[in-house]
Coordinates of C-alpha atoms in Angstrom, one line a residue:
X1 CA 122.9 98.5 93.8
X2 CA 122.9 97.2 90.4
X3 CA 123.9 99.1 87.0
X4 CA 120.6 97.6 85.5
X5 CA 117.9 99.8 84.7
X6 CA 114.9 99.8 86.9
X7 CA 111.5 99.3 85.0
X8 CA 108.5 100.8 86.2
X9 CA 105.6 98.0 87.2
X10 CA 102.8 100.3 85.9
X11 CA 104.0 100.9 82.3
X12 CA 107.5 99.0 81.9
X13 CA 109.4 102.3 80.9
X14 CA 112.8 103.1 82.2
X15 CA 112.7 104.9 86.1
X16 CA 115.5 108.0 86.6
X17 CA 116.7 108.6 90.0
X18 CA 114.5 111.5 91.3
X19 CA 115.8 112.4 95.0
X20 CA 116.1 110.4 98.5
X21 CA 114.1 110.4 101.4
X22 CA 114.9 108.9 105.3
X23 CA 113.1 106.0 106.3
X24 CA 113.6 104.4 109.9
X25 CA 113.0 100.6 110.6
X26 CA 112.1 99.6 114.2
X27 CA 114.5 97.1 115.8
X28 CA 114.6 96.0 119.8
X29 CA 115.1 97.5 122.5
X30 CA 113.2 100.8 120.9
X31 CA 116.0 101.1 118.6
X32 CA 115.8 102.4 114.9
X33 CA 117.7 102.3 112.1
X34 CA 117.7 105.2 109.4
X35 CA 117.7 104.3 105.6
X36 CA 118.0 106.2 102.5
X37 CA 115.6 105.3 100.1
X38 CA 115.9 106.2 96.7
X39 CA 112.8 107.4 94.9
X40 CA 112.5 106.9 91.3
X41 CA 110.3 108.6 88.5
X42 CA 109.0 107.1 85.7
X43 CA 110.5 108.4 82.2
X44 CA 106.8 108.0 80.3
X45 CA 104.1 107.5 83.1
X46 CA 105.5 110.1 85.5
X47 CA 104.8 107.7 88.4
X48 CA 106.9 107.4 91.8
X49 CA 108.8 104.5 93.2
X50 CA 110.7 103.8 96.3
X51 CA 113.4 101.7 95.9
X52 CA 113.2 99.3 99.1
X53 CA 116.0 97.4 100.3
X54 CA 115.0 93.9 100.8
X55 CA 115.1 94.0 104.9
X56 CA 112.5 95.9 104.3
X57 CA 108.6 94.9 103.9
X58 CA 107.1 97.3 101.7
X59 CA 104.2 99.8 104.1
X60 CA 105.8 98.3 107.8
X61 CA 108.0 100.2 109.6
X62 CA 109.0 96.6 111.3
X63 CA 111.4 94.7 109.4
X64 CA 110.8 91.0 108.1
X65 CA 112.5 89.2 110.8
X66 CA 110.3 90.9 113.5
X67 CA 106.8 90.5 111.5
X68 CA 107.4 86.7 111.2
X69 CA 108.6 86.2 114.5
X70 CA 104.9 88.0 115.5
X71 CA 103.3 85.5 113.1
X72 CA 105.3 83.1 114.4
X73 CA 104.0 83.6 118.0
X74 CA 107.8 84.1 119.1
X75 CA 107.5 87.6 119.8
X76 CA 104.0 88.7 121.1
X77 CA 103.1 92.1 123.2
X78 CA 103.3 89.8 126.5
X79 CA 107.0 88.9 126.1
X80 CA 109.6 90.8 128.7
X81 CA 111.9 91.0 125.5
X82 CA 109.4 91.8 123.4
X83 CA 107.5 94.9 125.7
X84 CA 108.7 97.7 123.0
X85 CA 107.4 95.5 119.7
X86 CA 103.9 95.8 118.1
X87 CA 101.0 95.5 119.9
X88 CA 98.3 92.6 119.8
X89 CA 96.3 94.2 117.5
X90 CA 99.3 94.9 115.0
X91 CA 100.3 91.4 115.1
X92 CA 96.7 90.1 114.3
X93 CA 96.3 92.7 111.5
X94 CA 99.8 90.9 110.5
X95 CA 98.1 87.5 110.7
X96 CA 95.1 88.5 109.1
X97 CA 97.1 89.6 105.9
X98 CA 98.8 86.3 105.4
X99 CA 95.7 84.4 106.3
X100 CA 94.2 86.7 103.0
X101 CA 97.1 86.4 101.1
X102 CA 97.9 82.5 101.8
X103 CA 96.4 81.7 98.2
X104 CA 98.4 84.0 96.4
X105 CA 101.9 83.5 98.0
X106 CA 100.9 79.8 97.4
X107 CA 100.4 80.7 93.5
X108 CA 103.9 82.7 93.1
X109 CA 105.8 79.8 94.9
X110 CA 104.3 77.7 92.7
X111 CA 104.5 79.5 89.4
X112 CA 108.5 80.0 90.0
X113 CA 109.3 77.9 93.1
X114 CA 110.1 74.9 90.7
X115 CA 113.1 77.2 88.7
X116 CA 114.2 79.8 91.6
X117 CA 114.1 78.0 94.9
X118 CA 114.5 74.2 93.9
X119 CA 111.1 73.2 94.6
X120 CA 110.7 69.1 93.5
X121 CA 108.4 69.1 91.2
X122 CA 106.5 66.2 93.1
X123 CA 105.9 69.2 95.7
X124 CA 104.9 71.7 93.1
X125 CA 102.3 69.7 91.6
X126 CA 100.6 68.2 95.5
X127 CA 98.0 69.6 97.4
X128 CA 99.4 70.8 99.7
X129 CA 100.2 74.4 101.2
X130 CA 103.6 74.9 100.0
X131 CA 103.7 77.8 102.3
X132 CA 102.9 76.0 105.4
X133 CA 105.7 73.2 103.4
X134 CA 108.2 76.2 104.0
X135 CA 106.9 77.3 107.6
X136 CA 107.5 74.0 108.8
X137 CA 110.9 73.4 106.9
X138 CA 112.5 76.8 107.4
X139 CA 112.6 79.0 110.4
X140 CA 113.2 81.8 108.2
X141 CA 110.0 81.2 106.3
X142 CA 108.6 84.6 106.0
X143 CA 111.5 86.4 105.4
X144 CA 112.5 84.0 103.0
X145 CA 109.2 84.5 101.3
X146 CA 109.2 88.3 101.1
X147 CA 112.4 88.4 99.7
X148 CA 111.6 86.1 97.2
X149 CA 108.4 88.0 96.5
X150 CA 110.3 91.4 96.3
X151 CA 113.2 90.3 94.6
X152 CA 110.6 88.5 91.8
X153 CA 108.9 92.0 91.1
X154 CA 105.4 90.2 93.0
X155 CA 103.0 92.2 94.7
X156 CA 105.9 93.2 97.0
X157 CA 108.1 94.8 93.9
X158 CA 108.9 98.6 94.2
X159 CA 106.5 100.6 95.6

């Protein structure tokens, strides 16, 4: 946790500690793991914001790692290892979300991909998907990209 304030994305006043709530992350094996999560209150809007640790995608209860394996097609409903993790129609709601959002991940590696992650700028400026650049490149790709989209105050930022 750091000793810099947190800004509100609504109105870009100062947010105060408010309480904490318990949030549980599915793992494997039916496993979960509890979390504190801090919710925060807006000094001049009056609005509420959880404060989301980045393992965490903001509205899932599965973390990253699981959600891009899914995408992925590493872990799918059929798998022996994977009987306790989402079911088909879970992972293509997942896949249906990137598919929608492809265009707009694409813009925010693209408007700070250059400066953050190292981008060339001979890859910034091509046609090509620079998320399916990443997907083929990393095998971390999606977590990768939802921290980088959490930690940039994106469409991810605190909820």
């Amino acid at each position: 946790m750091s000793n810099d304030p947190t800004i509100c994305p609504i109105c870009d006043n100062v947010l105060k500690y408010r309480d904490s709530l318990l949030r549980h992350m599915k793992l494997e094996g039916q496993n979960r793991k509890n979390y504190m999560i801090r919710r925060l209150q807006c000094t001049h809007c009056g609005s509420l914001h959880r404060e989301l640790p980045d393992c965490f995608v903001p509205y899932k209860h599965y973390g990253a790692e699981i959600i891009s394996g899914a995408i992925d097609g590493i872990v799918t409903s059929t798998d022996a290892d994977s009987e306790d993790y989402p079911c088909e129609i879970t992972i293509n709601r997942w896949k249906h979300w990137l598919a929608f959002n492809t265009n707009r991940i694409n813009g925010y590696l693209r408007s700070i991909g250059f400066q953050v992650l190292g981008f060339s700028e001979e890859l910034l400026k091509s046609t090509t998907s620079l998320l399916d650049e990443l997907r083929s490149s990393n095998p971390e790709w999606l977590e990768t990209i939802l921290r980088f989209i959490y930690n940039s105050g994106g469409f991810l930022g605190v909820v």
